Short mmCIF file of C-alpha atoms and ligand atoms in Angstrom, two decimals:
data_model
loop_
_atom_site.label_atom_id
_atom_site.label_comp_id
_atom_site.label_asym_id
_atom_site.label_seq_id
_atom_site.Cartn_x
_atom_site.Cartn_y
_atom_site.Cartn_z
CA MET A 1 -2.60 28.29 -1.54
CA ILE A 2 -2.13 26.76 1.89
CA SER A 3 -4.80 27.45 4.51
CA LEU A 4 -3.87 27.10 8.14
CA VAL A 5 -6.97 26.50 10.23
CA VAL A 6 -6.45 27.42 13.87
CA PRO A 7 -9.14 27.28 16.57
CA ALA A 8 -8.40 29.68 19.40
CA TYR A 9 -10.12 30.09 22.72
CA ASN A 10 -8.62 32.62 25.13
CA GLU A 11 -5.21 32.48 23.48
CA GLU A 12 -4.26 36.17 23.86
CA ASP A 13 -0.73 35.33 25.01
CA GLY A 14 0.17 33.06 22.14
CA ILE A 15 -1.58 34.27 19.03
CA GLU A 16 1.01 36.88 17.99
CA GLU A 17 3.79 34.38 18.48
CA LEU A 18 1.83 31.91 16.35
CA HIS A 19 1.56 34.47 13.56
CA ARG A 20 5.27 35.29 13.84
CA ARG A 21 6.31 31.65 13.68
CA VAL A 22 3.99 30.88 10.78
CA ARG A 23 5.44 33.87 8.93
CA ASN A 24 8.97 32.66 9.58
CA ALA A 25 8.28 29.07 8.60
CA SER A 26 6.25 29.90 5.50
CA PRO A 27 8.99 30.70 2.94
CA ALA A 28 9.96 27.00 2.97
CA TRP A 29 6.47 26.03 1.77
CA GLY A 30 6.95 27.90 -1.49
CA GLU A 31 3.31 28.85 -1.76
CA ASP A 32 0.86 31.57 -0.72
CA TRP A 33 -0.83 30.99 2.58
CA GLU A 34 -3.67 32.22 4.74
CA LEU A 35 -4.07 31.89 8.48
CA VAL A 36 -7.73 31.27 9.26
CA VAL A 37 -8.10 31.75 12.99
CA VAL A 38 -11.43 30.83 14.51
CA ASP A 39 -12.05 32.79 17.66
CA ASP A 40 -14.21 30.39 19.64
CA GLY A 41 -16.00 33.01 21.71
CA SER A 42 -12.88 34.03 23.64
CA ARG A 43 -13.42 36.18 26.71
CA ASP A 44 -9.94 37.69 26.68
CA ARG A 45 -8.24 39.94 24.12
CA THR A 46 -7.85 37.21 21.49
CA LEU A 47 -10.30 38.81 19.03
CA GLU A 48 -8.84 42.28 19.55
CA ILE A 49 -5.32 41.00 18.87
CA LEU A 50 -6.55 39.11 15.82
CA GLU A 51 -8.21 42.25 14.47
CA GLY A 52 -4.89 44.04 14.87
CA LEU A 53 -3.02 41.27 13.06
CA ALA A 54 -5.57 41.16 10.24
CA ALA A 55 -5.27 44.90 9.79
CA THR A 56 -1.53 44.68 9.14
CA ASP A 57 -1.39 41.30 7.40
CA PRO A 58 -4.20 40.48 4.95
CA ARG A 59 -3.19 36.83 5.08
CA VAL A 60 -4.67 36.68 8.56
CA LYS A 61 -8.39 35.89 8.37
CA VAL A 62 -10.69 35.74 11.31
CA VAL A 63 -13.93 33.92 11.94
CA SER A 64 -15.32 34.90 15.29
CA LEU A 65 -18.03 32.66 16.75
CA SER A 66 -20.94 34.05 18.72
CA ARG A 67 -19.99 32.07 21.84
CA ASN A 68 -17.69 29.29 22.98
CA PHE A 69 -18.88 26.34 20.88
CA GLY A 70 -15.92 24.10 21.63
CA HIS A 71 -12.82 22.94 19.83
CA GLN A 72 -14.44 20.59 17.31
CA PRO A 73 -17.12 23.07 16.16
CA ALA A 74 -14.36 25.69 15.90
CA VAL A 75 -12.27 23.41 13.69
CA THR A 76 -15.40 22.75 11.65
CA ALA A 77 -15.94 26.49 11.21
CA GLY A 78 -12.33 26.88 10.10
CA LEU A 79 -12.61 24.06 7.58
CA ASN A 80 -15.80 25.64 6.21
CA HIS A 81 -14.00 28.95 5.64
CA ALA A 82 -10.64 27.70 4.36
CA THR A 83 -10.15 28.21 0.65
CA GLY A 84 -6.68 26.73 0.06
CA SER A 85 -5.95 23.69 -2.07
CA ILE A 86 -3.94 22.45 0.90
CA VAL A 87 -5.46 22.83 4.34
CA CYS A 88 -3.71 22.35 7.64
CA VAL A 89 -5.40 22.09 11.02
CA MET A 90 -3.35 23.06 14.05
CA ASP A 91 -3.74 24.34 17.60
CA ALA A 92 -3.23 27.96 18.55
CA ASP A 93 -0.95 27.12 21.46
CA LEU A 94 2.00 26.09 19.23
CA GLN A 95 1.89 22.52 20.48
CA ASP A 96 1.78 21.67 16.80
CA PRO A 97 4.81 23.67 15.60
CA PRO A 98 4.47 25.46 12.22
CA GLU A 99 8.13 24.60 11.56
CA GLU A 100 7.18 20.93 11.34
CA LEU A 101 4.64 21.46 8.58
CA LEU A 102 7.00 21.18 5.64
CA PRO A 103 7.32 17.35 5.57
CA PHE A 104 3.52 17.13 5.78
CA ILE A 105 3.09 19.47 2.83
CA GLU A 106 5.68 17.54 0.86
CA LYS A 107 3.78 14.30 1.45
CA ILE A 108 0.67 15.96 0.01
CA ARG A 109 2.68 17.02 -3.04
CA GLU A 110 3.85 13.41 -3.33
CA GLY A 111 0.22 12.48 -3.89
CA TYR A 112 -1.26 11.76 -0.47
CA ASP A 113 -4.63 13.32 0.30
CA VAL A 114 -4.40 13.36 4.07
CA VAL A 115 -1.26 13.44 6.18
CA TYR A 116 -2.14 13.24 9.86
CA ALA A 117 0.31 13.74 12.69
CA ILE A 118 1.12 10.94 15.07
CA ARG A 119 2.15 12.16 18.49
CA THR A 120 5.26 10.35 19.58
CA LYS A 121 6.25 12.31 22.64
CA ARG A 122 3.90 14.41 24.63
CA LYS A 123 5.18 17.00 27.01
CA GLU A 124 2.38 16.47 29.44
CA GLY A 125 1.90 14.87 32.84
CA LEU A 126 2.24 11.11 33.25
CA LEU A 127 -1.42 10.67 34.17
CA LYS A 128 -2.64 12.60 31.14
CA ARG A 129 -0.29 10.67 28.86
CA LEU A 130 -1.46 7.36 30.27
CA ALA A 131 -5.10 8.39 29.82
CA TYR A 132 -4.46 9.40 26.18
CA TYR A 133 -2.58 6.16 25.54
CA THR A 134 -5.38 4.00 26.90
CA TYR A 135 -8.09 6.03 25.24
CA TYR A 136 -6.67 5.86 21.73
CA ARG A 137 -6.30 2.10 22.06
CA ALA A 138 -9.84 1.68 23.37
CA LEU A 139 -11.13 3.86 20.54
CA LYS A 140 -9.33 1.73 17.99
CA ARG A 141 -10.86 -1.45 19.42
CA LEU A 142 -14.34 -0.03 19.78
CA ALA A 143 -14.71 2.06 16.68
CA THR A 144 -16.23 0.42 13.63
CA LEU A 145 -13.69 2.44 11.65
CA ASP A 146 -9.92 2.14 11.65
CA ILE A 147 -9.10 5.44 13.37
CA PRO A 148 -5.30 5.78 13.53
CA LEU A 149 -3.61 5.55 16.93
CA ASP A 150 -2.33 8.68 18.68
CA ALA A 151 -3.45 10.95 15.85
CA GLY A 152 -5.12 14.17 16.91
CA ASP A 153 -6.56 16.90 14.75
CA PHE A 154 -3.16 18.20 13.60
CA CYS A 155 -3.01 17.29 9.92
CA VAL A 156 -2.60 18.53 6.39
CA MET A 157 -5.29 17.72 3.84
CA ARG A 158 -5.97 18.33 0.20
CA GLY A 159 -8.85 20.73 -0.47
CA GLU A 160 -11.03 17.97 -1.93
CA VAL A 161 -10.88 16.09 1.35
CA VAL A 162 -11.90 19.21 3.23
CA ASP A 163 -14.87 19.60 0.84
CA ALA A 164 -15.81 16.00 1.59
CA ILE A 165 -15.63 16.57 5.36
CA ASN A 166 -17.60 19.81 5.02
CA SER A 167 -20.32 17.99 3.13
CA LEU A 168 -20.94 15.48 5.93
CA PRO A 169 -24.23 16.51 7.50
CA GLU A 170 -23.82 15.47 11.10
CA ARG A 171 -23.85 18.10 13.80
CA ASN A 172 -21.79 16.25 16.33
CA ARG A 173 -18.31 16.64 14.90
CA PHE A 174 -15.46 14.39 15.91
CA VAL A 175 -13.20 15.78 13.22
CA ARG A 176 -10.42 13.18 13.31
CA GLY A 177 -13.07 10.44 12.98
CA LEU A 178 -14.77 12.17 10.04
CA ARG A 179 -11.35 12.64 8.47
CA THR A 180 -10.76 8.90 8.64
CA TRP A 181 -14.25 8.14 7.43
CA VAL A 182 -13.94 10.10 4.19
CA GLY A 183 -11.08 7.86 3.06
CA PHE A 184 -8.78 8.90 0.19
CA ARG A 185 -5.04 8.24 0.42
CA GLN A 186 -4.01 8.79 4.00
CA THR A 187 -0.75 8.46 5.81
CA GLY A 188 0.69 9.41 9.18
CA LEU A 189 3.87 11.27 10.07
CA ALA A 190 5.39 11.22 13.52
CA TYR A 191 6.10 14.46 15.32
CA GLU A 192 6.94 15.53 18.82
CA ARG A 193 4.13 17.38 20.45
CA ALA A 194 5.61 20.48 21.99
CA ALA A 195 4.62 22.00 25.27
CA ARG A 196 2.03 24.76 25.31
CA TYR A 197 3.60 28.12 24.43
CA ALA A 198 1.54 30.22 26.82
CA GLY A 199 -1.49 30.06 29.04
CA GLU A 200 -3.38 27.15 30.49
CA PRO A 201 -4.94 24.31 28.46
CA LYS A 202 -8.38 25.41 27.30
CA TYR A 203 -9.69 21.88 27.37
CA THR A 204 -11.26 21.35 30.75
CA LEU A 205 -11.50 17.77 31.99
CA ARG A 206 -15.20 17.86 31.18
CA LYS A 207 -14.59 18.95 27.58
CA LEU A 208 -11.90 16.32 27.20
CA LEU A 209 -14.18 13.56 28.50
CA GLY A 210 -16.88 14.84 26.17
CA LEU A 211 -14.51 14.60 23.21
CA ALA A 212 -13.48 11.11 24.29
CA SER A 213 -17.06 9.89 24.47
CA ASP A 214 -17.90 11.57 21.13
CA GLY A 215 -15.13 9.59 19.54
CA ILE A 216 -16.51 6.30 20.71
CA VAL A 217 -20.23 6.98 20.46
CA ASN A 218 -20.09 8.64 17.03
CA PHE A 219 -18.03 5.92 15.47
CA SER A 220 -19.15 2.74 17.13
CA TYR A 221 -22.21 0.65 17.78
CA ARG A 222 -20.20 -1.71 19.94
CA PRO A 223 -21.41 -0.29 23.28
CA LEU A 224 -24.97 -1.09 22.16
CA GLN A 225 -23.92 -4.58 21.15
CA ALA A 226 -22.04 -4.95 24.42
CA ILE A 227 -25.24 -4.14 26.32
CA MET A 228 -26.96 -7.05 24.64
CA LEU A 229 -24.08 -9.39 25.45
CA VAL A 230 -23.85 -8.27 29.07
CA GLY A 231 -27.62 -8.58 29.42
CA PHE A 232 -27.54 -12.04 27.90
CA PHE A 233 -24.78 -13.34 30.17
CA VAL A 234 -26.16 -11.78 33.32
CA GLY A 235 -29.47 -13.40 32.35
CA LEU A 236 -27.77 -16.79 31.98
CA ILE A 237 -26.11 -16.48 35.37
CA ALA A 238 -29.41 -15.43 36.92
CA VAL A 239 -31.22 -18.45 35.47
CA ALA A 240 -28.49 -20.83 36.67
CA LEU A 241 -28.51 -19.32 40.15
CA GLY A 242 -32.28 -19.42 40.24
CA LEU A 243 -32.24 -23.14 39.38
CA VAL A 244 -29.69 -23.85 42.12
CA VAL A 245 -31.66 -21.98 44.77
CA LEU A 246 -34.90 -23.55 43.67
CA SER A 247 -33.55 -27.09 43.87
CA GLN A 248 -32.00 -26.28 47.25
CA TYR A 249 -35.40 -25.20 48.40
CA LEU A 250 -37.15 -28.25 46.95
CA TRP A 251 -34.70 -30.83 48.25
CA ASN A 252 -33.66 -28.94 51.37
CA PHE A 253 -29.89 -28.98 51.16
CA ALA A 254 -27.24 -26.41 51.99
CA ILE A 255 -24.45 -25.06 49.83
CA ALA A 256 -21.57 -23.52 51.79
CA GLY A 257 -23.77 -23.54 54.85
CA TYR A 258 -26.55 -21.70 53.09
CA ASN A 259 -30.03 -23.17 53.03
CA PRO A 260 -32.77 -21.01 51.56
CA ARG A 261 -35.34 -22.69 53.85
CA GLU A 262 -33.66 -20.95 56.75
CA ALA A 263 -34.07 -17.67 54.87
CA ARG A 264 -30.59 -16.50 55.59
CA GLY A 265 -30.18 -15.19 52.08
CA TRP A 266 -30.56 -11.52 52.71
CA THR A 267 -26.94 -10.66 51.94
CA SER A 268 -26.80 -12.54 48.69
CA LEU A 269 -30.19 -11.19 47.71
CA ILE A 270 -29.11 -7.63 48.21
CA LEU A 271 -25.88 -8.29 46.35
CA VAL A 272 -27.66 -9.74 43.36
CA LEU A 273 -30.22 -6.98 43.41
CA LEU A 274 -27.59 -4.28 43.51
CA PHE A 275 -25.53 -5.94 40.84
CA SER A 276 -28.39 -6.41 38.44
CA SER A 277 -29.77 -2.94 38.90
CA ALA A 278 -26.29 -1.57 38.35
CA VAL A 279 -26.01 -3.46 35.08
CA GLN A 280 -29.44 -2.25 34.05
CA LEU A 281 -28.72 1.34 34.88
CA PHE A 282 -25.43 1.18 33.03
CA CYS A 283 -27.11 -0.25 29.97
CA LEU A 284 -29.89 2.30 30.14
CA GLY A 285 -27.22 4.96 30.35
CA ILE A 286 -25.58 3.76 27.17
CA LEU A 287 -28.96 3.69 25.42
CA GLY A 288 -29.57 7.19 26.71
CA VAL A 289 -26.31 8.43 25.23
CA TYR A 290 -27.26 7.17 21.78
CA LEU A 291 -30.78 8.47 22.13
CA GLY A 292 -29.43 11.88 23.11
CA ARG A 293 -27.23 11.78 20.04
CA LEU A 294 -30.26 11.10 17.85
CA PHE A 295 -32.07 13.97 19.51
CA GLU A 296 -29.13 16.31 18.82
CA GLU A 297 -29.02 15.31 15.17
CA THR A 298 -32.77 15.66 14.61
CA LYS A 299 -32.72 19.24 15.87
CA ARG A 300 -30.56 20.12 12.86
CA ARG A 301 -29.10 23.15 14.53
CA PRO A 302 -25.96 24.58 13.00
CA VAL A 303 -22.67 23.46 14.52
CA TYR A 304 -21.70 27.07 15.25
CA LEU A 305 -22.82 30.64 14.66
CA VAL A 306 -20.53 33.34 13.32
CA LYS A 307 -20.51 36.76 14.96
CA LYS A 308 -17.92 38.43 12.76
CA ARG A 309 -15.72 37.65 9.77
CA ILE A 310 -12.55 39.46 8.79
CA GLY A 311 -11.03 38.85 5.38
CA VAL A 312 -13.12 35.77 4.60
CA ALA A 313 -16.40 35.30 2.83
CA ALA A 314 -19.18 33.20 4.28
CA PRO A 315 -18.94 29.69 2.79
CA ALA A 316 -21.50 28.92 0.12
CA PRO A 317 -24.33 26.76 1.43
CA ASP A 318 -24.01 23.21 0.10
N1 UDP B 1 -9.99 25.42 21.90
C1 UDP B 1 -11.12 25.99 21.34
N2 UDP B 1 -12.29 25.94 22.04
C2 UDP B 1 -12.40 25.34 23.27
C3 UDP B 1 -11.24 24.73 23.81
C4 UDP B 1 -10.06 24.78 23.10
O1 UDP B 1 -11.08 26.53 20.25
O2 UDP B 1 -13.48 25.35 23.84
C5 UDP B 1 -8.71 25.48 21.15
C6 UDP B 1 -7.54 26.03 21.93
O3 UDP B 1 -7.48 27.44 21.84
C7 UDP B 1 -6.36 25.36 21.26
C8 UDP B 1 -6.93 24.02 20.83
O4 UDP B 1 -8.35 24.16 20.83
O5 UDP B 1 -5.95 26.05 20.11
C9 UDP B 1 -6.51 22.90 21.74
O6 UDP B 1 -6.84 23.21 23.06
P1 UDP B 1 -5.87 22.90 24.29
O7 UDP B 1 -4.49 23.33 23.97
O8 UDP B 1 -6.51 23.45 25.52
O9 UDP B 1 -5.97 21.32 24.33
P2 UDP B 1 -4.80 20.24 24.54
O10 UDP B 1 -3.65 20.70 23.70
O11 UDP B 1 -4.51 20.26 25.98
O12 UDP B 1 -5.41 18.97 24.06
MG1 MG B 2 -2.82 22.46 23.65
#
C-alpha cells in the first residue's frame, strides 16, 4: 500500500481538490493507497471537511493535532501513523502535484529506498526564490551531512526508511535532514513546483526562518567552530593593535596623525569596543541557540499531541 502523508494547516479551500486529484492520479500507481492528512490544529473548516471526506472514503485517514505544532511536527505525526510499504510526503496546497508521483514510485520499485524531489522551477517571488537558493547552498556548506540541494520534504520513501526516521529520538525535527541522515539508497528526481492551489502560504516568515535555522543548527557544529575561529582571529588583531599602540606610547610617535599620548583615540576606542562586543554577543548568541536546543531535547516532551484520529490506529510505542 502507498501512504500519502499530508500536513494541513488551514487548508479548507484546497483539501477536497487534493483528495480529488489524488483519486484521479491513483489508478496509475497500481496499488492500494491511503491519504493520511494531519490537521495541524487548523482554525478553519479543515477538520470538518476532512471528517466529511473520511466518512465517504475510508482511504482518507485523519490525525488531528491538539494545536498548531508546525509543519515539521505535523509531518512527523503523519510518518508515525502511515502504514504503507511506500510512503510519500507532500504538501496539502498541491504545490507537489499528485500527478507527478508516478516516476517517484517507479524509482522505489526499481530498488531505491528514498526518492526526494528536487525543485527546479518555483512559482514564487524573486526574493523568496533567491532566499531559498542561497539558503540551500549555505546549508550544504555548513551541514556536517550531505543534505541534497533544493530538496524539500516532498519525497517517496520505502516503509523501512520511515521506520528508521520514526525511531530517531530527537524532538526537534528537521525531516529532510533526518531523511538524509538515515542513509539507504537515495536519489533525487527533478520536478516543477507548482503554485499554491488555494489560500495563502501557511508558513509565516518567522516559521520559515525557524525552519532555516533548525536545518543548520540541527545538522552542523560549524557555527560553534566558527565562533572559536572568529574569537581567535579577533584576538590576534587585538594583540597586534595593542602592541602598536603600546610602542607608539612608549616611543612617542604618530601613525596617520594619531599619537596616543595626545589621547585623541576616543573614536578608535569606541569603534574597537563596539566591534568586539558585537562579536562577543554574536558568539554568545550562537552558544545560546545550541544551549536552547539541548534544553529542548532534555525536556523530552512529545513532538506533538493528537486530539482525534479517524481511520488510523495510534502508532505502537517504540
Ligand atoms: N503547514 C502545517 N503547519 C504549519 C504551517 C504549514 O501543517 O504550521 C502545512 C501547510 O498546510 C502545507 C505545508 O505545511 O500543506 C506547506 O506549507 P506552505 O504551503 O505554507 O509552505 P510553502 O509551500 O510556502 O513552503
Ligand atoms: Mg506551499
